[in-house]
PDB file of C-alpha atoms in Angstrom:
ATOM      1  CA  MET S 278     -10.805 -14.006 -12.281  1.00  0.00           C
ATOM      2  CA  SER S 279     -12.276 -10.807 -10.889  1.00  0.00           C
ATOM      3  CA  TYR S 280     -11.537  -9.349  -7.469  1.00  0.00           C
ATOM      4  CA  GLU S 281     -15.102 -10.055  -6.375  1.00  0.00           C
ATOM      5  CA  ALA S 282     -14.865 -13.712  -7.427  1.00  0.00           C
ATOM      6  CA  VAL S 283     -11.620 -14.166  -5.503  1.00  0.00           C
ATOM      7  CA  LEU S 284     -13.074 -12.430  -2.460  1.00  0.00           C
ATOM      8  CA  THR S 285     -16.130 -14.703  -2.574  1.00  0.00           C
ATOM      9  CA  GLN S 286     -13.916 -17.793  -2.701  1.00  0.00           C
ATOM     10  CA  VAL S 287     -11.817 -16.565   0.228  1.00  0.00           C
ATOM     11  CA  ARG S 288     -14.946 -15.877   2.272  1.00  0.00           C
ATOM     12  CA  GLU S 289     -16.247 -19.377   1.547  1.00  0.00           C
ATOM     13  CA  ALA S 290     -12.929 -21.100   2.317  1.00  0.00           C
ATOM     14  CA  PRO S 291     -12.783 -23.412   5.321  1.00  0.00           C
ATOM     15  CA  GLU S 292     -11.248 -21.798   8.385  1.00  0.00           C
ATOM     16  CA  GLU S 293      -8.315 -24.211   8.381  1.00  0.00           C
ATOM     17  CA  CYS S 294      -7.267 -22.833   4.963  1.00  0.00           C
ATOM     18  CA  LEU S 295      -7.208 -19.166   5.979  1.00  0.00           C
ATOM     19  CA  GLU S 296      -3.611 -19.149   7.240  1.00  0.00           C
ATOM     20  CA  GLU S 297      -2.354 -20.665   3.998  1.00  0.00           C
ATOM     21  CA  ILE S 298      -4.406 -18.169   1.974  1.00  0.00           C
ATOM     22  CA  SER S 299      -2.944 -15.342   4.043  1.00  0.00           C
ATOM     23  CA  GLN S 300       0.597 -16.592   3.361  1.00  0.00           C
ATOM     24  CA  ILE S 301      -0.085 -16.781  -0.371  1.00  0.00           C
ATOM     25  CA  ILE S 302      -1.461 -13.244  -0.432  1.00  0.00           C
ATOM     26  CA  ARG S 303       1.583 -11.935   1.495  1.00  0.00           C
ATOM     27  CA  TYR S 304       3.907 -13.719  -0.944  1.00  0.00           C
ATOM     28  CA  VAL S 305       2.182 -12.199  -3.974  1.00  0.00           C
ATOM     29  CA  VAL S 306       2.112  -8.680  -2.497  1.00  0.00           C
ATOM     30  CA  PHE S 307       5.725  -8.677  -1.334  1.00  0.00           C
ATOM     31  CA  ARG S 308       6.947 -10.339  -4.516  1.00  0.00           C
ATOM     32  CA  HIS S 309       5.308  -7.589  -6.546  1.00  0.00           C
ATOM     33  CA  GLU S 310       6.931  -4.903  -4.390  1.00  0.00           C
ATOM     34  CA  LYS S 311      10.313  -6.582  -4.702  1.00  0.00           C
ATOM     35  CA  GLU S 312      10.050  -6.678  -8.473  1.00  0.00           C
ATOM     36  CA  ALA S 313       9.175  -2.998  -8.773  1.00  0.00           C
ATOM     37  CA  ARG S 314      11.703  -1.385 -11.035  1.00  0.00           C
ATOM     38  CA  ILE S 315      13.704   1.651 -10.047  1.00  0.00           C
ATOM     39  CA  ASP S 316      12.743   3.508 -13.226  1.00  0.00           C
ATOM     40  CA  GLU S 317       9.072   3.186 -12.275  1.00  0.00           C
ATOM     41  CA  PHE S 318       9.900   4.543  -8.830  1.00  0.00           C
ATOM     42  CA  ASN S 319      11.844   7.468 -10.313  1.00  0.00           C
ATOM     43  CA  THR S 320       8.982   8.257 -12.698  1.00  0.00           C
ATOM     44  CA  LEU S 321       6.468   8.272  -9.851  1.00  0.00           C
ATOM     45  CA  CYS S 322       8.765  10.516  -7.785  1.00  0.00           C
ATOM     46  CA  ALA S 323       9.104  12.970 -10.664  1.00  0.00           C
ATOM     47  CA  GLN S 324       5.333  13.010 -11.219  1.00  0.00           C
ATOM     48  CA  THR S 325       4.725  13.569  -7.515  1.00  0.00           C
ATOM     49  CA  GLN S 326       7.239  16.400  -7.368  1.00  0.00           C
ATOM     50  CA  ALA S 327       5.723  18.037 -10.446  1.00  0.00           C
ATOM     51  CA  TRP S 328       2.241  17.811  -8.931  1.00  0.00           C
ATOM     52  CA  ALA S 329       3.447  19.239  -5.606  1.00  0.00           C
ATOM     53  CA  LYS S 330       5.104  22.143  -7.388  1.00  0.00           C
ATOM     54  CA  GLU S 331       1.965  22.729  -9.478  1.00  0.00           C
ATOM     55  CA  VAL S 332      -0.285  22.964  -6.417  1.00  0.00           C
ATOM     56  CA  GLY S 333       2.247  25.000  -4.453  1.00  0.00           C
ATOM     57  CA  MET S 334       3.209  22.449  -1.796  1.00  0.00           C
ATOM     58  CA  THR S 335       6.430  22.995   0.104  1.00  0.00           C
ATOM     59  CA  GLU S 336       8.650  20.591   2.022  1.00  0.00           C
ATOM     60  CA  GLN S 337       7.198  22.067   5.209  1.00  0.00           C
ATOM     61  CA  ASP S 338       3.675  21.201   4.007  1.00  0.00           C
ATOM     62  CA  VAL S 339       4.743  17.588   3.532  1.00  0.00           C
ATOM     63  CA  ALA S 340       6.424  17.451   6.943  1.00  0.00           C
ATOM     64  CA  SER S 341       3.330  18.941   8.599  1.00  0.00           C
ATOM     65  CA  SER S 342       1.048  16.457   6.837  1.00  0.00           C
ATOM     66  CA  LEU S 343       3.186  13.510   7.908  1.00  0.00           C
ATOM     67  CA  LYS S 344       3.267  14.781  11.483  1.00  0.00           C
ATOM     68  CA  GLU S 345      -0.513  15.143  11.508  1.00  0.00           C
ATOM     69  CA  MET S 346      -1.093  11.669  10.015  1.00  0.00           C
ATOM     70  CA  ARG S 347       1.248  10.045  12.546  1.00  0.00           C
ATOM     71  CA  ALA S 348      -0.546  11.816  15.396  1.00  0.00           C
ATOM     72  CA  GLU S 349      -3.918  10.592  14.089  1.00  0.00           C
ATOM     73  CA  LYS S 350      -2.562   7.052  13.838  1.00  0.00           C
ATOM     74  CA  ARG S 351      -1.302   7.192  17.438  1.00  0.00           C
ATOM     75  CA  ARG S 352      -4.680   8.489  18.646  1.00  0.00           C
ATOM     76  CA  ALA S 353      -6.468   5.693  16.794  1.00  0.00           C
ATOM     77  CA  VAL S 354      -4.261   3.065  18.441  1.00  0.00           C
ATOM     78  CA  LEU S 355      -4.830   4.427  21.931  1.00  0.00           C
TER      79      LEU S 355
END
């Protein structure tokens, strides 16, 4: 089933079913994260580090970016 078909069914679901649908979605998402394998994580880390080195990013660039994103998130909440 396509994403659009699922989305259409969720939109058409009775309101009393929405909490159960939400719980199912959370279960699927968190189950997938839990099953992620460490070798996949290590591969993604290595690819990310190689890309950062290729474009000339430093650890300070990453720290600055995170600081900026957190500040934007705080401003959006306020």
